C-alpha angles and dihedrals in degrees: 000000000000092000091051090047091054092050090048092048092050090046090051090053090046093230127165123283090245089062090054090050095048096044095037098051093038089054093043094056099034096044091042090053092047092050091047092048091049091051090048092051093044094049092045090049089055090053093046094048092050091049090048093052091044089055092050092051093047089054091048090050091050094048101037111015094161093055093046090047089054090051089055089049092051093046094055093038087059088054090059103265119134144161118009093351091057094047091048091053092047091049094049095047096044093047089075116049094201092051088044093054092045091051091052091048091053099039101036102033101024091235127136130184114264119217093201116116112226090220094049090045090054094045094048091049092049093047093048091047092050095046095048094037092055092060098077092040095051092043092050091052091053123092091269095063116186093357092058089044093055093046094047094044091046091052090048092050091050092046094050090048092049091051090047089061089074087078095041137064089230117107115260094242092049093049090046092049092048092053090044092054093047093050094045092047091054091050092047090054091049092048091049091050092050092046092046095050091048090052092049093049091050093050 
């Protein structure tokens, strides 16, 4: 989206193709790196927070096992378990301190262990950003210029939105249209800014 917006802004200002290349590729790599770094930090923070809470719960279990056992009992009683079933669940969970601590982390703090690797999360973000971000640049450099760029970027926006619907109850065409409109709106703003600045400079 940002790469397409840059191309649209430069096109609106009617600047040289070299400007599109410099700004477009600079944004593509820098923004891609920033997004990847953010994903890496965010995923690593999830791991670190979970490990921190797990450590806290293990200490609590070691210092006050009866109190922590009662917490497990109350948690599962609130879920509707009672009598022998409840006591069986409490016995099973508290028989393994690692399982006990993990259960407390999930039930008390709302945390769950993530299997995502911070490095793989960063690399996948960077790769996806580069692949999608190249579309408007390559299309702009083709014979069709800005027209090809708009068509290619629009198709990419719609495709990304449609794929996103796999993790949403929204229909694929609606999700695709929503992403398409957001991307095109951002590019329209950038084009208007470029055109406006060019008009002001010419006045």
